[in-house]
Short mmCIF file of C-alpha atoms in Angstrom, two decimals:
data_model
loop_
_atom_site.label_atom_id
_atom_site.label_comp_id
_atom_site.label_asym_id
_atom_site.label_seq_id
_atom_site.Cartn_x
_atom_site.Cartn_y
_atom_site.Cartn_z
CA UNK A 1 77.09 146.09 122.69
CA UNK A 2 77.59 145.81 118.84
CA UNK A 3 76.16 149.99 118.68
CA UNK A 4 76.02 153.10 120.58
CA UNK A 5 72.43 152.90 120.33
CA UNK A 6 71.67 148.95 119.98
CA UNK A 7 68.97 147.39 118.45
CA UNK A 8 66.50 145.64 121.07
CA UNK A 9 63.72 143.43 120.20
CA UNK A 10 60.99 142.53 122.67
CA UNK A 11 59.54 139.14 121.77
CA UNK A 12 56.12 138.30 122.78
CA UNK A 13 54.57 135.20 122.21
CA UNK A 14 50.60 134.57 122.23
CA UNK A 15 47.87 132.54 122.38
CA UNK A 16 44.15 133.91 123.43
CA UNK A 17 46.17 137.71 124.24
CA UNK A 18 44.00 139.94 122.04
CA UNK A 19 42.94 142.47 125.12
CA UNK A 20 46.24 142.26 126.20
CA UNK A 21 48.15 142.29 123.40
CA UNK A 22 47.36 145.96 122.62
CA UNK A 23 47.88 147.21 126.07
CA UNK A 24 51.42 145.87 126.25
CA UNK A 25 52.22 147.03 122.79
CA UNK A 26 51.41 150.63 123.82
CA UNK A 27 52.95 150.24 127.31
CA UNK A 28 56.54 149.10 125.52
CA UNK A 29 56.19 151.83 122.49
CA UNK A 30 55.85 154.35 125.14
CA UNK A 31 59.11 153.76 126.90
CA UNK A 32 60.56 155.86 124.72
CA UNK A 33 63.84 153.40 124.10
CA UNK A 34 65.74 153.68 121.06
CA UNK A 35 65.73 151.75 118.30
CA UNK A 36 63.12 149.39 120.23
CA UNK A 37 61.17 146.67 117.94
CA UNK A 38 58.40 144.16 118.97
CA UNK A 39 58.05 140.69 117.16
CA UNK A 40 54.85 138.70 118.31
CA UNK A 41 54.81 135.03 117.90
CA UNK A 42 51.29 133.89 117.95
CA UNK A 43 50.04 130.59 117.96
CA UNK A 44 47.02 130.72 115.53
CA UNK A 45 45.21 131.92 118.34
CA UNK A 46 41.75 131.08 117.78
CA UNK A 47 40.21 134.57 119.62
CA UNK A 48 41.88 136.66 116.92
CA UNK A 49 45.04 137.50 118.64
CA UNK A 50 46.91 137.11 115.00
CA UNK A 51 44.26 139.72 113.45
CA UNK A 52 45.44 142.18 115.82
CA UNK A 53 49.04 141.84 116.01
CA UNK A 54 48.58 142.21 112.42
CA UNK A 55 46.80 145.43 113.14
CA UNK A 56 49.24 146.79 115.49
CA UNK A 57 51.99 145.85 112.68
CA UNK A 58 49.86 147.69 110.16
CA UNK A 59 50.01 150.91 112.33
CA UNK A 60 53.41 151.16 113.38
CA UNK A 61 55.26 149.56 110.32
CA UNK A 62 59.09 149.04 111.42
CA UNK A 63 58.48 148.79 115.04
CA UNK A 64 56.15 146.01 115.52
CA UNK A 65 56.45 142.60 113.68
CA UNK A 66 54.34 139.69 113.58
CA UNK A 67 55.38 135.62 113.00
CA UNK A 68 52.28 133.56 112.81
CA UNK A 69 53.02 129.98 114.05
CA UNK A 70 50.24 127.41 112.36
CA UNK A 71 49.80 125.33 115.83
CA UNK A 72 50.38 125.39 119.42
CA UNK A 73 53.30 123.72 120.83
CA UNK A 74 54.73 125.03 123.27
CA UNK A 75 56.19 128.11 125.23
CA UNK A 76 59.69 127.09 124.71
CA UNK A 77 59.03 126.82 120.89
CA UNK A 78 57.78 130.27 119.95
CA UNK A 79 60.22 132.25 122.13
CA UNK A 80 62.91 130.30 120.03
CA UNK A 81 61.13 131.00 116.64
CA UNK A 82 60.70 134.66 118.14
CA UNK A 83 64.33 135.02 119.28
CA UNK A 84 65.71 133.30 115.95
CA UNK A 85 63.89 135.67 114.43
CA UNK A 86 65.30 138.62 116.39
CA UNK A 87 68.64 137.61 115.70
CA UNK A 88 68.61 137.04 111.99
CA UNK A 89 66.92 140.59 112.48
CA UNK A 90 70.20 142.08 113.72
CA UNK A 91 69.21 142.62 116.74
CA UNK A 92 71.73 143.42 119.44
CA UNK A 93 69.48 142.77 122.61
CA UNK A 94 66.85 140.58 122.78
CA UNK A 95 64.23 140.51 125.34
CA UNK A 96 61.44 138.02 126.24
CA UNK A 97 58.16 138.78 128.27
CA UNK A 98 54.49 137.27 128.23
CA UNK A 99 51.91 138.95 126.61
CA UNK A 100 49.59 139.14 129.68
CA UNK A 101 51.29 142.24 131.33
CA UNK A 102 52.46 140.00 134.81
CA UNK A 103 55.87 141.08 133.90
CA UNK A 104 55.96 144.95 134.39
CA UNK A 105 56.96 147.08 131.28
CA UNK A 106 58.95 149.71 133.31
CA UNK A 107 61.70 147.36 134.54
CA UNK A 108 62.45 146.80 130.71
CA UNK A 109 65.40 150.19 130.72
CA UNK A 110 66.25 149.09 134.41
CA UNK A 111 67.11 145.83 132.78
CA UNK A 112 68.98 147.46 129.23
CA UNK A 113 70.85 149.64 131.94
CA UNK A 114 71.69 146.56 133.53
CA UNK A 115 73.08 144.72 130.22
CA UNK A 116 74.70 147.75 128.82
CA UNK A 117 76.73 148.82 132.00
CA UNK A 118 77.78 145.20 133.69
CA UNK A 119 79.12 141.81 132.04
CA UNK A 120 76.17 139.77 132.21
CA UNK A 121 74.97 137.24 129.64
CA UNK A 122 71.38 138.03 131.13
CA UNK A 123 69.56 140.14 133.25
CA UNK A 124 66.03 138.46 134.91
CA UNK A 125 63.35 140.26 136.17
CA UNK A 126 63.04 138.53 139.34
CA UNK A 127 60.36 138.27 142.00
CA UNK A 128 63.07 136.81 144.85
CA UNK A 129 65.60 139.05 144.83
CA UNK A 130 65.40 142.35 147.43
CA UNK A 131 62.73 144.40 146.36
CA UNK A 132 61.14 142.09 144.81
CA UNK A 133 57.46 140.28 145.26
CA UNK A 134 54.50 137.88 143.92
CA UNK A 135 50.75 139.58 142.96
CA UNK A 136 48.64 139.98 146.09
CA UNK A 137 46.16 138.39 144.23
CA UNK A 138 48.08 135.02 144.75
CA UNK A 139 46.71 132.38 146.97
CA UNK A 140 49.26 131.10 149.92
CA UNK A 141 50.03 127.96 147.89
CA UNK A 142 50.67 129.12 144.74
CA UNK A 143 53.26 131.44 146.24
CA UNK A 144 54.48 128.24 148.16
CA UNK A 145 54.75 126.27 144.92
CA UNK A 146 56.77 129.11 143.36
CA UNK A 147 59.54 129.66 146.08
CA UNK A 148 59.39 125.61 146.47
CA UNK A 149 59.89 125.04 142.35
CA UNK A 150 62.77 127.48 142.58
CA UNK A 151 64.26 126.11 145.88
CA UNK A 152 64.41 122.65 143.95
CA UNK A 153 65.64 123.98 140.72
CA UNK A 154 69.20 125.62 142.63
CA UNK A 155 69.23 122.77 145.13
CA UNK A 156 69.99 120.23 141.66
CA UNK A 157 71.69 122.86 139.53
CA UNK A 158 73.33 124.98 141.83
CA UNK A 159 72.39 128.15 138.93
CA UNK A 160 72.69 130.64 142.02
CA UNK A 161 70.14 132.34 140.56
CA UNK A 162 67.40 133.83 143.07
CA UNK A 163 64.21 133.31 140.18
CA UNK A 164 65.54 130.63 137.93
CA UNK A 165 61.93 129.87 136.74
CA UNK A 166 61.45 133.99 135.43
CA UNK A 167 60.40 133.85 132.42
CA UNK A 168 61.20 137.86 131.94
CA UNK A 169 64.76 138.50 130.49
CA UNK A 170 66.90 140.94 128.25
CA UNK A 171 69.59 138.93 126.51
CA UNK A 172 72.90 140.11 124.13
CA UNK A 173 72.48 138.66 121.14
CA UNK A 174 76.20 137.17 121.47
CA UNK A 175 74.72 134.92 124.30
CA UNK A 176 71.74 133.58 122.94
CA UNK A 177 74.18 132.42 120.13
CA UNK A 178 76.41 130.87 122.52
CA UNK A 179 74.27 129.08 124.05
CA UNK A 180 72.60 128.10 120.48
CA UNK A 181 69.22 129.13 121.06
CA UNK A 182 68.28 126.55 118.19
CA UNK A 183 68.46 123.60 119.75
CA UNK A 184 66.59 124.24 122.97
CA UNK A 185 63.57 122.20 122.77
CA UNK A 186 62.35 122.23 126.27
CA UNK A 187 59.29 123.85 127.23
CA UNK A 188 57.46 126.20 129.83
CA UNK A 189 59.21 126.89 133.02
CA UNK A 190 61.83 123.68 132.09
CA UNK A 191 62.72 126.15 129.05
CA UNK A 192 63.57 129.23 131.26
CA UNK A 193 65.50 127.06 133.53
CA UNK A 194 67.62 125.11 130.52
CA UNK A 195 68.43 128.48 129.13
CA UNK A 196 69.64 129.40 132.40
CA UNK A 197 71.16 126.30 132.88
CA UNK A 198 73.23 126.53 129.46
CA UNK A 199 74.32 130.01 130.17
CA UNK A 200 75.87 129.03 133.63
CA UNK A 201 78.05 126.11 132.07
CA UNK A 202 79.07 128.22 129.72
CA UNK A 203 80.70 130.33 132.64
CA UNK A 204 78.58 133.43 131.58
CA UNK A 205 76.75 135.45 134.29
CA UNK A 206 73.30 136.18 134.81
CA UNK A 207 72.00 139.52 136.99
CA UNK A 208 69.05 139.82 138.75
CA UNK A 209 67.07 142.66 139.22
CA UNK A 210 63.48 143.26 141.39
CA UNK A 211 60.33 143.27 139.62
CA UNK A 212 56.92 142.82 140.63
CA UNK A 213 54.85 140.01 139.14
CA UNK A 214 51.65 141.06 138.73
CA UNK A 215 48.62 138.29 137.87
CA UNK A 216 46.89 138.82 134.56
CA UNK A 217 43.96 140.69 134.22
CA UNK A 218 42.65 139.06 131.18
CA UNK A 219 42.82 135.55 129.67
CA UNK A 220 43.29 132.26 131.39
CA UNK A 221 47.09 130.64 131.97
CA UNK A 222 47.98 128.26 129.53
CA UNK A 223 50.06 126.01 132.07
CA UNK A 224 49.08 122.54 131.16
CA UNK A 225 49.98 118.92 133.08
CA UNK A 226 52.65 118.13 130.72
CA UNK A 227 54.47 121.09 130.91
CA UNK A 228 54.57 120.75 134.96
CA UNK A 229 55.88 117.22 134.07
CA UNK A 230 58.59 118.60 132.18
CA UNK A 231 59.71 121.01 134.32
CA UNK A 232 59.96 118.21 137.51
CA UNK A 233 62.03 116.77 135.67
CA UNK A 234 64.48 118.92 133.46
CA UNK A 235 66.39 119.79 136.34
CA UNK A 236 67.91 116.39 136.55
CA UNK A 237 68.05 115.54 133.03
CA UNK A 238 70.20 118.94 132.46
CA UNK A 239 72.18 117.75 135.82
CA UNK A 240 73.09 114.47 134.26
CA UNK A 241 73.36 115.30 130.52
CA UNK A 242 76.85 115.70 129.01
CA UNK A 243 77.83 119.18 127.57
CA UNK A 244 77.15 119.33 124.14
CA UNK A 245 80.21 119.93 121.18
CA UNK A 246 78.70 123.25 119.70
CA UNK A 247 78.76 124.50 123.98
CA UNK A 248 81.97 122.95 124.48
CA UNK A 249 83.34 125.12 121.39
CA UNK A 250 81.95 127.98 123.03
CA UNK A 251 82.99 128.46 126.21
CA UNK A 252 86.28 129.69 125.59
CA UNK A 253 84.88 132.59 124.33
CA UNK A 254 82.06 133.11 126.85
CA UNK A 255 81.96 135.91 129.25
CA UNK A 256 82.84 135.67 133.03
CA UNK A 257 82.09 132.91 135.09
CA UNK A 258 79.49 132.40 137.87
CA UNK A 259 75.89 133.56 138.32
CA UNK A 260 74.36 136.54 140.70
#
């Protein structure tokens, strides 16, 4: 870590989250971390969700920050703006949940513990390793569609990773730069496995630690046609693509090799 006490940043991104958004807010400003900030990327979220981050960035000045996006494209683009953000920011951790509080607040310090005390790149909150599980609420085959999309994502990448499609994750800084967070342009669940994907050929490690994924309680999911499209097939694009100079360059410098 770059501090004794390091700088994290939570980014949230949202779309249609304004009864959420609130609730998570409080949850994470509870926690009690240190030197904890929030930016939320919002989408120009036509229920108002902007107004209110705005709101909660009125009332806790320093801790919460807001970047309003003018349109919505894309998952994969906002936590980029979000995490760019973060790092010009100074930020020394970054970590990424959704707004819609499926991703459970209270694994965030498991996971700083985590970063702080081992040599990962990354630690996921994930629903496959031990200890780990799906909502209840989840019909058979939607938990059958998870485990499968998973299965398929390690059976063409080989990540070793138990929940490469988690989209939960506390990052160091140093490996989101590595991995040049920039140029990502992939979206939904093909953007949590590329990131994945680019950390792993870097020979940087990612950890895994159990979490359960709850389903949403308010709000509809935003998972559209195209981005299922995408994320078929970004698994074999990344498979056959060639490593790019600016990764190359990097990967002397990266951390320790293989994946947990």
């Amino acid at each position: 870590m770059a501090e004794s006490t390091p700088k994290v940043t939570v980014v949230i991104p949202t779309y249609n989250e304004r009864e959420n958004l609130p609730k998570v807010v409080e949850l994470l400003t509870g926690l009690g971390v240190p030197n904890l900030g929030i930016v939320v990327v919002d989408d120009n979220s036509p229920d108002g969700t902007g107004e209110v981050a705005d709101g909660l960035a009125a009332a806790a000045p320093g801790t919460v920050g807001v970047l309003h996006r003018t349109e919505k494209d894309g998952l994969g683009r906002a936590y980029v703006a979000g995490m760019s953000r973060a790092l010009a920011e100074g930020a020394d951790v970054v970590v990424q949940m959704d707004a819609d509080l499926s991703h459970p607040v209270e694994a965030v310090p498991v996971m700083l513990e985590t970063l702080a005390t081992t040599d990962a790149a990354v630690v996921v909150g994930s629903r496959y390793v031990d200890g780990g599980s799906v909502a209840g609420e989840w019909a058979w085959h939607r938990k059958a569609l998870s485990a499968w999309a998973n299965l398929y994502v390690d059976t063409i990448l080989r990540l070793g990773v138990k929940d490469a499609t988690a989209g939960f994750k506390a990052w160091r800084a140093d490996a989101l730069r590595a991995i040049d967070i920039a140029s990502v342009r992939s979206n939904g669940y093909a953007f949590q496995v590329e990131m994945n994907h680019r950390v792993v050929r870097l020979g940087m490690r990612i950890a895994e630690v159990p979490i359960r994924f709850e389903e949403r309680t308010e709000g509809q999911s935003k998972m559209s046609f195209a981005v299922q499209v995408e994320s078929a097939a970004m698994p074999w694009k990344l498979r056959f693509s060639k490593v790019d100079a600016g990764e190359s360059g990097a990967a002397g410098s990266a951390g320790s090799a293989g994946a947990s």
